[in-house]
Amino acid sequence: MLAVHFDPAVTDDERRTQLYDGDIVILSPTPGSRALAELGQQMLEEAFKPFDPREIDQHMTAEDVAKVLSVLKPTFIHHPECKKLIPAIMEEHGVDLDRLYFDVPRMRSAYPSDFLSSGIAYAFHPHRDTWYSAPNCQLNWWMPIYPIKADNAMGFYPRYFDEPVENNSEIYNYYEWNTKNRASAAQHVKSDTREQPKPQQALDPTTVRFLPPPGGIIVFSGSHLHETVPNLTKEARYSIDFRTVHLDDAGRRRGAPNVDSRCTGTTMRDYLRASDLSHLPDEVIALYDDDTADADKILYFGQRLAQV
Ligand SMILES: [Fe+2]
């Protein structure tokens, strides 16, 4: 049975154990998380001014919104403030910055109905991040930028945390995906032809939706089956998420159970240490390499994206 913890008074080690067991942690806004949400909000309002970013579908075409997002989203990812605010948030929650590695934060958008739900604003079907080459010790941190409702939130399928789902994750190799598909996201305005790992069975459609306030954070294992809920409201939903791994767990291959993932490659080269932005030690990354690790293809994509 999975539990949801609100601001649990536990150590980081205990919290990670809860999360690897499939529990969900909800954290109240802190100065650091509020600052990150406000940075996202300011950037959105600047990019779409004079319009409210939540109602932009009433003022611009999907193509023009995609164009704005294709500049805004990478600018947010590489904003120098983000690399300060994520360690600040970790510190607020008692995480040892010398042992914590994080991936660049992403800004996501979910527009009403079918306005724009592909490419740069891809509406994620049910998936586990571990179908996309994330390690079993990856934790996801997700926060809304504006208030959200159940009909424009993220959906979780808790029963599948430890229950295998038929899926085609074997089609996914991280290095191949980065080489072929990532750069073209902005071109997929009406439909998304990029082949992605998906469930290959009917799912029990019951999802659970957590609705923290702006700057409040849902922390969950990257092994959870989760999705972007189709946005049935009249407002766009904007959120920020980033992923972390802890050195001790990465080195011991500790994490959530892998019940059904068969993808190849690893995202382990993307995480940066919270204290000095260095990469994970090579010997730790090597624990996650498979025979698709080829010197020509393995790139430090986080850094490479930073230069684009
Ligand atoms: Fe995800």
Coordinates of C-alpha atoms and ligand atoms in Angstrom, one line a residue:
M1 CA 0.0 0.0 0.0
L2 CA 1.4 3.4 -1.0
A3 CA 1.2 6.4 1.3
V4 CA 1.2 10.1 0.6
H5 CA 3.4 12.2 3.0
F6 CA 2.9 15.9 3.6
D7 CA 6.0 17.7 4.7
P8 CA 7.3 14.5 6.4
A9 CA 9.6 15.2 9.3
V10 CA 12.2 12.7 8.3
T11 CA 15.8 12.7 7.1
D12 CA 16.7 12.7 3.4
D13 CA 17.8 9.1 3.7
E14 CA 14.4 8.1 5.2
R15 CA 12.5 10.1 2.6
R16 CA 14.4 8.4 -0.3
T17 CA 13.5 5.0 1.2
Q18 CA 9.8 6.0 1.3
L19 CA 10.0 7.2 -2.3
Y20 CA 11.7 4.0 -3.6
D21 CA 8.9 2.1 -1.9
G22 CA 6.5 4.0 -4.1
D23 CA 5.2 6.6 -1.6
I24 CA 4.6 10.1 -2.7
V25 CA 5.9 13.2 -0.8
I26 CA 4.2 16.6 -1.1
L27 CA 6.3 19.6 0.1
S28 CA 4.9 23.0 0.9
P29 CA 6.3 26.0 -0.9
T30 CA 9.6 27.3 0.5
P31 CA 11.5 30.5 -0.4
G32 CA 13.6 28.6 -3.0
S33 CA 10.7 26.8 -4.7
R34 CA 8.6 30.0 -4.7
A35 CA 11.5 31.8 -6.4
L36 CA 11.8 29.1 -9.0
A37 CA 8.0 29.2 -9.7
E38 CA 8.1 33.0 -9.9
L39 CA 11.1 32.9 -12.3
G40 CA 9.0 30.6 -14.5
Q41 CA 6.0 32.9 -14.2
Q42 CA 7.9 36.0 -15.0
M43 CA 9.5 34.4 -18.1
L44 CA 6.1 33.2 -19.3
E45 CA 4.5 36.6 -18.9
E46 CA 7.4 38.4 -20.6
A47 CA 7.3 35.9 -23.5
F48 CA 3.6 36.2 -24.1
K49 CA 2.9 39.8 -23.1
P50 CA 0.6 41.6 -23.2
F51 CA -1.5 38.4 -22.8
D52 CA -2.0 36.1 -19.9
P53 CA 0.0 33.0 -20.6
R54 CA -2.9 30.9 -19.3
E55 CA -5.2 32.2 -22.0
I56 CA -2.8 32.4 -24.8
D57 CA -4.8 29.9 -26.9
Q58 CA -7.4 32.7 -27.3
H59 CA -4.9 35.2 -28.7
M60 CA -2.3 33.2 -30.8
T61 CA -2.2 30.3 -33.2
A62 CA -0.7 27.0 -32.1
E63 CA 2.1 27.5 -34.5
D64 CA 3.0 30.9 -33.0
V65 CA 2.8 29.5 -29.4
A66 CA 5.1 26.7 -30.4
K67 CA 7.6 29.2 -31.8
V68 CA 7.5 31.2 -28.5
L69 CA 7.9 28.0 -26.4
S70 CA 10.8 26.8 -28.6
V71 CA 12.8 29.8 -27.4
L72 CA 11.3 30.2 -23.9
K73 CA 11.8 26.6 -22.8
P74 CA 15.5 26.2 -23.5
T75 CA 16.1 29.7 -22.1
F76 CA 14.4 28.6 -18.8
I77 CA 16.4 25.3 -18.8
H78 CA 19.7 27.2 -18.9
H79 CA 18.8 30.2 -16.9
P80 CA 21.7 30.7 -14.4
E81 CA 19.2 31.2 -11.6
C82 CA 17.9 27.6 -12.0
K83 CA 21.3 26.2 -11.2
K84 CA 21.3 28.2 -7.9
L85 CA 17.7 27.7 -6.9
I86 CA 17.7 23.9 -7.2
P87 CA 20.5 23.5 -4.8
A88 CA 18.8 26.0 -2.5
I89 CA 15.6 23.9 -2.6
M90 CA 17.6 20.8 -1.8
E91 CA 19.2 22.5 1.1
E92 CA 15.8 23.6 2.5
H93 CA 14.9 20.0 2.6
G94 CA 18.0 18.7 4.3
V95 CA 19.7 17.1 1.3
D96 CA 23.5 16.8 1.4
L97 CA 24.6 19.0 -1.6
D98 CA 27.9 17.1 -2.0
R99 CA 26.0 13.8 -2.7
L100 CA 23.0 15.1 -4.6
Y101 CA 23.0 15.3 -8.4
F102 CA 20.3 17.0 -10.4
D103 CA 19.3 17.3 -14.1
V104 CA 18.4 20.7 -15.7
P105 CA 14.8 21.8 -14.8
R106 CA 12.2 21.7 -17.6
M107 CA 9.2 23.9 -18.0
R108 CA 6.1 22.1 -19.3
S109 CA 2.9 23.4 -20.7
A110 CA -0.5 21.7 -21.1
Y111 CA -3.0 23.7 -23.2
P112 CA -6.8 23.3 -23.2
S113 CA -8.1 20.3 -25.2
D114 CA -6.3 19.9 -28.5
F115 CA -4.8 23.4 -28.9
L116 CA -1.2 22.3 -28.7
S117 CA -0.3 19.0 -27.2
S118 CA 2.6 17.7 -29.4
G119 CA 6.2 18.5 -30.0
I120 CA 7.4 21.4 -27.7
A121 CA 4.2 21.0 -25.6
Y122 CA 4.1 17.2 -25.7
A123 CA 1.3 15.8 -23.5
F124 CA 2.9 12.8 -22.0
H125 CA 0.9 9.6 -22.3
P126 CA 1.2 7.2 -19.3
H127 CA 4.9 6.3 -18.9
R128 CA 7.6 5.6 -16.4
D129 CA 10.7 7.7 -16.7
T130 CA 12.6 4.5 -16.4
W131 CA 11.2 3.6 -19.8
Y132 CA 13.3 6.6 -21.0
S133 CA 16.6 5.4 -19.7
A134 CA 16.3 7.0 -16.2
P135 CA 17.9 5.0 -13.4
N136 CA 15.8 3.3 -10.8
C137 CA 17.1 5.7 -8.2
Q138 CA 15.8 8.8 -10.0
L139 CA 13.5 11.0 -8.1
N140 CA 11.2 13.6 -9.8
W141 CA 10.4 16.9 -8.3
W142 CA 7.3 18.6 -9.9
M143 CA 5.7 22.0 -9.1
P144 CA 2.9 24.0 -10.7
I145 CA 3.7 27.6 -11.7
Y146 CA 0.1 28.8 -11.4
P147 CA -2.8 27.2 -9.3
I148 CA -3.9 23.9 -10.9
K149 CA -7.1 21.9 -10.9
A150 CA -7.7 18.2 -11.1
D151 CA -8.5 18.6 -14.9
N152 CA -5.1 20.1 -15.7
A153 CA -2.8 18.3 -13.3
M154 CA -0.5 15.3 -13.5
G155 CA -2.1 11.9 -13.1
F156 CA -0.5 9.0 -11.2
Y157 CA -1.4 5.3 -11.6
P158 CA -0.3 4.0 -8.2
R159 CA -1.3 0.4 -8.7
Y160 CA 1.3 0.0 -11.4
F161 CA 4.2 1.1 -9.3
D162 CA 5.1 -2.5 -8.6
E163 CA 2.9 -4.2 -11.2
P164 CA 4.4 -4.8 -14.6
V165 CA 2.7 -3.1 -17.6
E166 CA 3.1 -4.5 -21.1
N167 CA 5.1 -1.9 -22.9
N168 CA 7.5 -1.3 -25.8
S169 CA 10.3 0.4 -23.9
E170 CA 12.8 -1.8 -25.8
I171 CA 12.4 0.6 -28.8
Y172 CA 14.1 3.4 -26.7
N173 CA 17.8 4.1 -26.6
Y174 CA 18.7 7.3 -25.0
Y175 CA 21.6 8.2 -27.2
E176 CA 19.7 7.5 -30.4
W177 CA 16.7 9.6 -29.1
N178 CA 19.0 12.6 -28.4
T179 CA 20.6 12.4 -31.8
K180 CA 17.5 12.0 -33.8
N181 CA 14.5 13.4 -32.1
R182 CA 15.1 16.0 -29.4
A183 CA 16.1 18.9 -31.7
S184 CA 13.0 18.5 -33.8
A185 CA 10.4 18.9 -31.0
A186 CA 9.4 22.4 -32.0
Q187 CA 8.4 21.1 -35.5
H188 CA 5.7 18.8 -34.2
V189 CA 2.9 21.2 -33.9
K190 CA -0.2 19.2 -34.9
S191 CA 0.9 15.7 -34.2
D192 CA 3.9 14.0 -32.9
T193 CA 5.4 11.2 -35.0
R194 CA 8.4 10.5 -32.7
E195 CA 8.0 6.9 -31.6
Q196 CA 8.0 6.7 -27.8
P197 CA 7.7 3.9 -25.2
K198 CA 4.0 3.4 -24.4
P199 CA 1.8 0.9 -22.6
Q200 CA 0.8 -1.9 -24.9
Q201 CA -2.2 -3.0 -22.8
A202 CA -5.4 -1.4 -21.5
L203 CA -4.8 0.3 -18.2
D204 CA -7.0 0.5 -15.2
P205 CA -7.9 4.2 -15.9
T206 CA -8.0 5.3 -12.2
T207 CA -5.5 8.1 -11.7
V208 CA -4.7 10.1 -8.6
R209 CA -4.0 13.8 -9.0
F210 CA -2.2 15.8 -6.4
L211 CA -2.8 19.6 -6.4
P212 CA -0.1 21.4 -4.5
P213 CA -0.1 25.2 -4.6
P214 CA 2.3 27.1 -6.9
G215 CA 5.8 26.3 -5.7
G216 CA 4.6 23.3 -3.7
I217 CA 6.3 20.1 -4.9
I218 CA 5.3 16.6 -5.6
V219 CA 8.3 14.3 -5.2
F220 CA 8.0 10.8 -6.6
S221 CA 10.0 7.9 -7.9
G222 CA 10.7 8.0 -11.7
S223 CA 9.4 4.5 -11.7
H224 CA 5.9 5.6 -11.1
L225 CA 3.5 5.3 -14.0
H226 CA 2.3 8.9 -14.6
E227 CA 0.9 11.1 -17.4
T228 CA -0.1 14.6 -18.4
V229 CA -3.8 14.7 -17.8
P230 CA -5.7 16.0 -20.9
N231 CA -6.4 19.6 -20.0
L232 CA -10.2 19.9 -19.8
T233 CA -10.1 23.4 -18.3
K234 CA -10.1 26.7 -20.2
E235 CA -6.6 27.6 -18.8
A236 CA -3.2 26.5 -19.8
R237 CA -1.2 24.7 -17.1
Y238 CA 2.5 25.5 -16.7
S239 CA 4.8 23.5 -14.5
I240 CA 8.4 23.0 -13.7
D241 CA 10.1 19.7 -13.0
F242 CA 13.6 18.3 -12.4
R243 CA 15.1 15.0 -11.5
T244 CA 17.7 14.0 -8.9
V245 CA 19.9 11.1 -8.0
H246 CA 21.8 10.5 -4.8
L247 CA 25.4 9.4 -5.0
D248 CA 25.1 6.7 -2.3
D249 CA 22.1 5.1 -4.0
A250 CA 23.5 5.4 -7.5
G251 CA 26.7 3.7 -6.4
R252 CA 24.9 0.9 -4.7
R253 CA 22.3 0.5 -7.5
R254 CA 19.6 1.2 -4.8
G255 CA 16.2 2.5 -6.0
A256 CA 12.7 1.5 -6.9
P257 CA 12.2 -2.0 -8.4
N258 CA 12.4 -2.3 -12.1
V259 CA 9.3 -4.3 -13.0
D260 CA 9.1 -3.9 -16.7
S261 CA 11.6 -1.5 -18.3
R262 CA 13.8 -2.7 -21.2
C263 CA 15.1 0.5 -22.7
T264 CA 18.9 1.0 -23.3
G265 CA 21.4 3.7 -22.6
T266 CA 21.4 5.8 -19.4
T267 CA 20.7 9.4 -18.4
M268 CA 23.4 9.2 -15.7
R269 CA 25.7 11.6 -17.5
D270 CA 23.1 14.4 -17.3
Y271 CA 23.1 14.9 -13.6
L272 CA 25.2 17.7 -12.0
R273 CA 26.4 17.8 -8.4
A274 CA 24.4 20.4 -6.4
S275 CA 27.6 21.7 -4.7
D276 CA 29.8 22.3 -7.7
L277 CA 28.0 21.2 -10.9
S278 CA 30.4 18.3 -11.5
H279 CA 29.3 15.1 -13.1
L280 CA 28.8 11.7 -11.4
P281 CA 32.1 9.8 -11.0
D282 CA 32.9 7.7 -14.0
E283 CA 32.9 4.5 -12.0
V284 CA 29.3 5.1 -10.9
I285 CA 28.2 5.9 -14.5
A286 CA 29.9 2.7 -15.7
L287 CA 27.5 0.7 -13.5
Y288 CA 24.6 1.8 -15.7
D289 CA 26.3 1.5 -19.1
D290 CA 25.3 -1.2 -21.5
D291 CA 26.6 -2.3 -24.9
T292 CA 25.0 0.7 -26.6
A293 CA 27.5 2.9 -24.9
D294 CA 29.7 3.9 -27.8
A295 CA 32.2 6.7 -27.5
D296 CA 30.8 8.5 -30.6
K297 CA 27.3 8.6 -29.3
I298 CA 27.7 9.1 -25.6
L299 CA 27.5 12.8 -25.1
Y300 CA 27.0 14.9 -22.1
F301 CA 23.7 16.0 -23.3
G302 CA 22.9 18.3 -20.4
Q303 CA 26.0 20.3 -21.2
R304 CA 25.5 20.1 -24.9
L305 CA 22.0 21.5 -24.5
A306 CA 23.5 24.3 -22.5
Q307 CA 25.4 25.4 -25.5
V308 CA 22.5 25.4 -27.9
Ligands
FE1 FE 7.7 11.6 -16.7

